[in-house]
């Protein structure tokens, strides 16, 4: 995957760390790491949700870790039929990753182009974005333009979505 970024001329920087499975674990690690290198991890840190609708269509929602995600409001906005989380075996079969390692970089493994990629507009406004490069023991920084270029090179057309415009606080399903 990193070789593919390089072949596409997309600059990136990768940091190694212990396995991080959740947003909370990643935040704790970053707090500790920032004492040593405060600017090394600057930019937007992201969460990635592998979703399936009742018609069997697959989605990868990529957002800033602090973005509230109202799954059913997302479903309405993208024309999906009742979204739920995709099962780990389906994720592994489709994207080649396991829970805790979901990333837009896994689109390199979606040879059937079965996944629709939905990107948070707020995330795309960040100077740098951070994702696992197919393993949760590393984090790779990339620009939003680089991310879009990679996704398109994988044969996908990302769908931008302004998550802050969806629903009200009363129907929030926060997946942080």
Coordinates of N, CA and C in Angstrom, one line a residue:
X1 N 0.8 -1.2 0.0 CA 0.0 0.0 0.0 C 0.9 1.2 0.0
X2 N 1.9 1.3 0.8 CA 2.8 2.4 0.9 C 3.6 2.5 -0.5
X3 N 3.9 1.4 -1.1 CA 4.6 1.4 -2.4 C 3.6 2.0 -3.4
X4 N 2.3 1.7 -3.3 CA 1.3 2.3 -4.2 C 1.3 3.8 -4.1
X5 N 1.3 4.3 -2.9 CA 1.3 5.7 -2.7 C 2.5 6.3 -3.4
X6 N 3.7 5.7 -3.1 CA 4.9 6.2 -3.7 C 4.8 6.2 -5.3
X7 N 4.3 5.1 -5.8 CA 4.2 5.0 -7.3 C 3.2 6.0 -7.9
X8 N 2.3 6.5 -7.1 CA 1.3 7.5 -7.5 C 1.9 8.9 -7.3
X9 N 3.1 9.0 -6.7 CA 3.7 10.3 -6.4 C 3.0 11.0 -5.2
X10 N 2.4 10.3 -4.3 CA 1.7 10.8 -3.2 C 2.6 10.8 -2.0
X11 N 2.9 11.9 -1.4 CA 3.8 12.0 -0.3 C 3.0 11.5 1.0
X12 N 3.7 10.8 1.8 CA 3.1 10.3 3.1 C 4.3 10.2 4.1
X13 N 3.9 10.1 5.4 CA 4.8 9.8 6.4 C 4.1 8.8 7.4
X14 N 4.9 7.8 7.7 CA 4.3 6.7 8.6 C 5.0 6.6 9.9
X15 N 4.3 6.5 11.0 CA 4.8 6.3 12.3 C 4.4 5.0 12.8
X16 N 5.3 4.3 13.5 CA 5.0 3.0 14.2 C 4.6 3.3 15.6
X17 N 3.7 2.4 16.1 CA 3.2 2.5 17.5 C 2.6 1.1 17.9
X18 N 2.3 1.0 19.2 CA 1.6 -0.2 19.6 C 0.3 -0.4 18.9
X19 N -0.3 -1.6 18.8 CA -1.6 -1.8 18.2 C -2.6 -0.8 18.9
X20 N -3.4 -0.1 18.0 CA -4.4 0.8 18.5 C -5.7 0.4 17.8
X21 N -6.7 0.0 18.7 CA -7.9 -0.6 18.1 C -9.1 0.4 18.1
X22 N -9.0 1.5 19.0 CA -10.1 2.4 19.1 C -9.6 3.8 19.0
X23 N -10.6 4.7 18.8 CA -10.3 6.2 18.9 C -9.7 6.5 20.2
X24 N -10.2 6.0 21.3 CA -9.7 6.3 22.6 C -8.3 5.9 22.8
X25 N -8.0 4.7 22.3 CA -6.6 4.2 22.4 C -5.6 5.1 21.6
X26 N -6.1 5.5 20.4 CA -5.2 6.3 19.6 C -5.0 7.7 20.2
X27 N -6.1 8.3 20.8 CA -5.9 9.6 21.5 C -4.9 9.5 22.7
X28 N -5.0 8.4 23.5 CA -4.1 8.3 24.6 C -2.7 8.1 24.1
X29 N -2.4 7.4 23.0 CA -1.1 7.2 22.5 C -0.6 8.6 21.9
X30 N -1.4 9.3 21.3 CA -1.0 10.6 20.7 C -0.6 11.6 21.8
X31 N -1.4 11.6 22.9 CA -1.0 12.4 24.1 C 0.4 12.1 24.6
X32 N 0.7 10.9 24.7 CA 2.0 10.5 25.2 C 3.1 10.8 24.1
X33 N 2.8 10.5 22.9 CA 3.8 10.8 21.8 C 4.0 12.2 21.6
X34 N 3.0 13.1 21.8 CA 3.2 14.5 21.5 C 4.2 15.2 22.4
X35 N 4.4 14.6 23.6 CA 5.5 15.1 24.5 C 6.8 15.0 23.9
X36 N 7.1 14.0 23.1 CA 8.4 13.8 22.4 C 8.5 14.6 21.1
X37 N 7.4 14.6 20.3 CA 7.4 15.3 19.0 C 6.1 15.9 18.8
X38 N 5.9 17.1 19.3 CA 4.5 17.7 19.3 C 3.9 18.0 17.9
X39 N 4.7 18.2 16.9 CA 4.2 18.5 15.6 C 4.1 17.2 14.6
X40 N 4.6 16.1 15.1 CA 4.7 14.9 14.2 C 3.3 14.4 13.8
X41 N 2.3 14.6 14.7 CA 1.0 14.0 14.4 C 0.0 15.1 14.2
X42 N 0.4 16.3 13.8 CA -0.6 17.4 13.6 C -1.5 17.1 12.4
X43 N -2.7 17.6 12.5 CA -3.7 17.3 11.5 C -4.9 16.6 12.0
X44 N -5.7 16.1 11.1 CA -7.0 15.4 11.4 C -6.7 13.9 11.6
X45 N -7.2 13.4 12.7 CA -7.2 12.0 13.0 C -8.6 11.4 12.8
X46 N -8.6 10.3 12.1 CA -9.9 9.8 11.6 C -10.4 8.5 12.1
X47 N -11.7 8.4 12.0 CA -12.4 7.1 12.3 C -13.0 6.6 10.9
X48 N -13.1 5.3 10.8 CA -13.5 4.7 9.6 C -14.6 3.6 9.9
X49 N -15.8 3.8 9.4 CA -16.9 2.9 9.7 C -17.2 2.1 8.5
X50 N -17.1 0.8 8.6 CA -17.5 -0.1 7.5 C -19.0 -0.5 7.7
X51 N -19.8 -0.1 6.8 CA -21.3 -0.2 6.9 C -21.9 -1.0 5.8
X52 N -23.1 -1.5 6.1 CA -23.8 -2.3 5.1 C -25.3 -1.9 5.2
X53 N -26.0 -1.7 4.1 CA -27.4 -1.4 4.2 C -28.2 -2.7 4.0
X54 N -29.5 -2.6 4.2 CA -30.4 -3.8 4.1 C -30.5 -4.4 2.7
X55 N -30.1 -3.6 1.7 CA -30.0 -4.2 0.4 C -28.7 -4.8 0.0
X56 N -27.8 -4.8 1.0 CA -26.5 -5.5 0.9 C -25.4 -4.6 0.3
X57 N -25.7 -3.3 0.1 CA -24.7 -2.4 -0.4 C -23.7 -2.0 0.7
X58 N -22.4 -1.9 0.4 CA -21.4 -1.6 1.3 C -20.9 -0.2 1.2
X59 N -20.5 0.4 2.4 CA -20.1 1.8 2.5 C -18.9 1.8 3.5
X60 N -18.0 2.7 3.2 CA -16.9 3.1 4.1 C -17.1 4.6 4.4
X61 N -17.5 4.9 5.6 CA -17.6 6.3 6.0 C -16.3 6.7 6.7
X62 N -15.7 7.7 6.2 CA -14.4 8.2 6.8 C -14.7 9.6 7.3
X63 N -14.4 9.8 8.6 CA -14.7 11.1 9.2 C -13.6 11.4 10.3
X64 N -13.6 12.7 10.7 CA -12.7 13.1 11.8 C -13.2 12.3 13.0
X65 N -12.3 11.9 13.9 CA -12.7 11.2 15.1 C -13.6 11.9 16.0
X66 N -13.6 13.2 15.9 CA -14.6 14.0 16.8 C -15.9 14.3 16.1
X67 N -16.0 13.9 14.8 CA -17.3 14.1 14.1 C -18.4 13.2 14.6
X68 N -19.5 13.8 15.0 CA -20.6 12.9 15.4 C -21.2 12.3 14.2
X69 N -21.5 11.0 14.3 CA -22.0 10.3 13.1 C -23.4 9.8 13.5
X70 N -24.4 10.3 12.8 CA -25.8 9.8 12.9 C -26.1 8.9 11.8
X71 N -25.9 7.6 12.1 CA -25.9 6.6 11.0 C -27.1 6.7 10.1
X72 N -28.3 6.8 10.7 CA -29.5 6.8 9.9 C -29.7 8.1 9.1
X73 N -29.1 9.2 9.7 CA -29.2 10.4 8.9 C -28.2 10.3 7.7
X74 N -27.1 9.7 7.9 CA -26.1 9.4 6.8 C -26.8 8.6 5.8
X75 N -27.5 7.5 6.2 CA -28.2 6.6 5.3 C -29.2 7.5 4.4
X76 N -30.0 8.3 5.0 CA -30.9 9.2 4.2 C -30.1 10.1 3.2
X77 N -29.0 10.7 3.7 CA -28.3 11.6 2.8 C -27.6 10.9 1.6
X78 N -27.2 9.7 1.8 CA -26.6 9.0 0.7 C -27.5 8.0 -0.1
X79 N -28.7 7.9 0.3 CA -29.7 7.1 -0.4 C -29.5 5.6 -0.1
X80 N -29.0 5.3 1.1 CA -28.9 3.9 1.6 C -30.1 3.5 2.3
X81 N -30.3 2.2 2.3 CA -31.5 1.6 3.0 C -31.1 1.0 4.3
X82 N -31.3 1.8 5.4 CA -31.1 1.4 6.8 C -29.7 0.8 7.0
X83 N -28.7 1.6 7.3 CA -27.3 1.2 7.6 C -27.1 0.6 8.9
X84 N -26.2 -0.4 8.9 CA -25.7 -1.0 10.1 C -24.3 -1.3 9.9
X85 N -23.6 -1.7 11.0 CA -22.2 -2.0 10.8 C -22.0 -3.4 10.1
X86 N -21.0 -3.4 9.2 CA -20.7 -4.6 8.4 C -20.0 -5.6 9.3
X87 N -20.3 -6.9 9.1 CA -19.6 -7.9 9.9 C -18.2 -8.0 9.6
X88 N -17.4 -8.4 10.6 CA -15.9 -8.5 10.4 C -15.5 -9.4 9.3
X89 N -16.2 -10.6 9.1 CA -15.8 -11.5 8.0 C -16.1 -10.8 6.6
X90 N -17.1 -10.0 6.5 CA -17.4 -9.3 5.3 C -16.4 -8.3 5.0
X91 N -16.0 -7.6 6.1 CA -15.0 -6.5 6.0 C -13.6 -7.1 5.5
X92 N -13.3 -8.3 6.1 CA -12.0 -8.9 5.7 C -12.1 -9.4 4.3
X93 N -13.2 -10.0 3.9 CA -13.3 -10.5 2.5 C -13.3 -9.4 1.5
X94 N -13.9 -8.2 1.8 CA -14.0 -7.1 0.9 C -12.8 -6.2 0.9
X95 N -12.4 -5.8 2.1 CA -11.3 -4.8 2.2 C -10.0 -5.4 2.7
X96 N -10.0 -6.7 3.1 CA -8.7 -7.3 3.5 C -8.2 -6.8 4.8
X97 N -9.0 -6.2 5.7 CA -8.6 -5.8 7.0 C -9.5 -6.3 8.1
X98 N -9.1 -6.2 9.3 CA -9.9 -6.7 10.4 C -10.3 -5.5 11.2
X99 N -11.3 -5.6 12.1 CA -11.7 -4.5 13.0 C -10.5 -3.9 13.7
X100 N -10.5 -2.6 13.8 CA -9.4 -1.9 14.4 C -8.3 -1.5 13.4
X101 N -8.4 -2.0 12.2 CA -7.5 -1.6 11.1 C -8.2 -1.0 9.9
X102 N -9.5 -0.7 10.0 CA -10.3 -0.2 8.9 C -9.7 1.2 8.5
X103 N -9.6 1.4 7.2 CA -8.9 2.5 6.6 C -9.3 2.7 5.2
X104 N -9.3 4.0 4.7 CA -9.5 4.1 3.2 C -8.4 3.5 2.4
X105 N -7.3 3.3 3.0 CA -6.2 2.6 2.2 C -6.6 1.2 1.9
X106 N -7.5 0.6 2.6 CA -8.0 -0.8 2.3 C -8.7 -0.9 1.0
X107 N -9.1 0.3 0.4 CA -9.8 0.2 -0.9 C -8.9 -0.4 -2.0
X108 N -7.6 -0.4 -1.7 CA -6.7 -1.1 -2.7 C -7.1 -2.5 -2.8
X109 N -7.7 -3.1 -1.8 CA -8.1 -4.5 -1.8 C -9.5 -4.8 -2.4
X110 N -10.3 -3.7 -2.6 CA -11.7 -3.8 -3.1 C -11.7 -3.9 -4.6
X111 N -11.2 -5.1 -5.1 CA -11.1 -5.3 -6.5 C -12.4 -5.3 -7.3
X112 N -13.5 -5.6 -6.6 CA -14.8 -5.6 -7.2 C -15.5 -4.3 -7.2
X113 N -14.9 -3.3 -6.5 CA -15.5 -1.9 -6.4 C -16.8 -2.0 -5.7
X114 N -16.9 -2.8 -4.7 CA -18.2 -3.1 -4.0 C -18.5 -2.0 -2.9
X115 N -17.5 -1.2 -2.5 CA -17.7 -0.3 -1.4 C -17.8 1.2 -2.0
X116 N -18.9 1.8 -1.5 CA -19.0 3.3 -1.8 C -18.3 4.0 -0.6
X117 N -17.4 4.9 -1.0 CA -16.6 5.7 0.0 C -17.3 7.0 0.2
X118 N -17.6 7.3 1.5 CA -18.2 8.6 1.9 C -17.2 9.3 2.8
X119 N -16.8 10.5 2.4 CA -15.8 11.3 3.1 C -16.4 12.5 3.8
X120 N -16.1 12.7 5.0 CA -16.6 13.9 5.7 C -16.0 15.2 5.1
X121 N -16.8 16.1 4.9 CA -16.3 17.4 4.3 C -15.4 18.1 5.3
X122 N -15.7 18.0 6.6 CA -14.8 18.7 7.6 C -13.4 18.0 7.6
X123 N -13.4 16.7 7.4 CA -12.1 16.0 7.3 C -11.3 16.5 6.2
X124 N -11.9 16.7 5.0 CA -11.2 17.1 3.8 C -10.7 18.5 3.9
X125 N -11.1 19.3 4.9 CA -10.6 20.7 5.1 C -9.3 20.7 6.0
X126 N -8.9 19.5 6.5 CA -7.7 19.5 7.3 C -6.4 19.5 6.4
X127 N -5.3 20.0 6.9 CA -4.1 20.1 6.1 C -3.5 18.7 5.9
X128 N -3.6 17.8 7.0 CA -3.1 16.5 6.9 C -4.1 15.5 7.5
X129 N -4.2 14.3 7.1 CA -5.1 13.3 7.6 C -4.2 12.1 8.0
X130 N -4.7 11.4 9.1 CA -4.0 10.2 9.6 C -4.8 9.0 9.6
X131 N -4.3 7.9 9.0 CA -5.0 6.6 8.9 C -4.0 5.5 9.1
X132 N -4.6 4.3 9.5 CA -3.8 3.1 9.6 C -3.5 2.7 8.1
X133 N -2.2 2.3 7.9 CA -1.9 1.8 6.5 C -2.1 0.2 6.5
X134 N -3.3 -0.2 6.6 CA -3.8 -1.6 6.6 C -3.4 -2.4 7.9
X135 N -2.7 -1.8 8.8 CA -2.4 -2.4 10.1 C -2.6 -1.3 11.2
X136 N -3.0 -1.7 12.3 CA -3.2 -0.8 13.4 C -2.0 -0.6 14.3
X137 N -0.8 -1.0 13.8 CA 0.4 -0.7 14.5 C 1.2 0.4 13.8
X138 N 0.6 1.1 12.9 CA 1.2 2.2 12.2 C 0.1 3.3 11.9
X139 N 0.6 4.5 11.7 CA -0.3 5.6 11.3 C 0.4 6.3 10.2
X140 N -0.3 6.6 9.1 CA 0.2 7.2 7.9 C -0.5 8.6 7.7
X141 N 0.3 9.6 7.6 CA -0.2 11.0 7.3 C -0.2 11.2 5.8
X142 N -1.2 11.8 5.3 CA -1.4 12.1 3.9 C -2.3 13.4 3.8
X143 N -2.1 14.1 2.7 CA -3.0 15.3 2.5 C -4.3 14.8 2.0
X144 N -5.4 15.6 2.1 CA -6.7 15.3 1.6 C -6.6 15.1 0.0
X145 N -5.8 15.9 -0.6 CA -5.7 15.7 -2.1 C -5.0 14.4 -2.4
X146 N -4.0 14.0 -1.6 CA -3.4 12.7 -1.8 C -4.4 11.6 -1.5
X147 N -5.2 11.7 -0.5 CA -6.2 10.7 -0.2 C -7.2 10.5 -1.4
X148 N -7.7 11.6 -1.9 CA -8.6 11.6 -3.0 C -8.0 10.9 -4.2
X149 N -6.7 11.3 -4.5 CA -6.0 10.7 -5.6 C -5.8 9.2 -5.4
X150 N -5.5 8.8 -4.2 CA -5.4 7.3 -4.0 C -6.7 6.6 -4.2
X151 N -7.8 7.2 -3.6 CA -9.1 6.5 -3.7 C -9.5 6.4 -5.2
X152 N -9.3 7.5 -5.9 CA -9.6 7.4 -7.4 C -8.8 6.4 -8.1
X153 N -7.5 6.3 -7.7 CA -6.6 5.3 -8.4 C -7.0 3.9 -8.1
X154 N -7.8 3.7 -7.0 CA -8.3 2.4 -6.6 C -9.6 2.1 -7.4
X155 N -10.1 3.1 -8.2 CA -11.3 2.9 -9.0 C -12.6 3.3 -8.3
X156 N -12.5 4.1 -7.2 CA -13.6 4.6 -6.5 C -13.8 6.1 -6.7
X157 N -15.0 6.6 -6.6 CA -15.3 8.0 -6.6 C -15.8 8.4 -5.3
X158 N -15.0 9.1 -4.5 CA -15.5 9.5 -3.1 C -16.7 10.4 -3.1
X159 N -17.6 10.2 -2.2 CA -18.8 11.0 -2.0 C -18.6 11.9 -0.8
X160 N -18.4 13.2 -1.0 CA -18.3 14.1 0.2 C -19.6 14.3 0.9
X161 N -19.6 14.4 2.2 CA -20.8 14.6 3.0 C -20.5 15.5 4.2
X162 N -21.3 16.5 4.3 CA -21.2 17.4 5.5 C -22.0 16.8 6.7
X163 N -21.3 16.1 7.5 CA -21.9 15.4 8.6 C -22.6 16.4 9.6
X164 N -22.1 17.6 9.8 CA -22.7 18.5 10.7 C -24.0 19.0 10.3
X165 N -24.4 18.8 9.0 CA -25.7 19.3 8.5 C -26.8 18.2 8.7
X166 N -26.4 17.0 9.2 CA -27.4 15.9 9.3 C -28.1 15.8 10.6
X167 N -29.4 15.8 10.6 CA -30.2 15.6 11.8 C -30.0 16.6 12.9
X168 N -30.6 16.3 14.0 CA -30.5 17.2 15.2 C -29.9 16.4 16.3
X169 N -29.5 17.2 17.4 CA -28.9 16.6 18.5 C -29.8 15.5 19.1
X170 N -31.1 15.6 19.0 CA -32.0 14.6 19.6 C -31.9 13.2 19.0
X171 N -31.5 13.1 17.7 CA -31.4 11.8 17.1 C -29.9 11.3 16.8
X172 N -29.1 11.9 17.6 CA -27.6 11.6 17.5 C -27.3 10.1 17.8
X173 N -26.6 9.5 17.0 CA -26.0 8.1 17.2 C -24.6 8.3 17.1
X174 N -23.9 8.8 18.1 CA -22.5 9.1 18.1 C -21.7 7.8 18.1
X175 N -20.8 7.6 17.1 CA -20.0 6.4 17.1 C -18.6 6.6 17.5
X176 N -18.3 7.7 18.1 CA -16.9 8.0 18.5 C -16.4 6.8 19.3

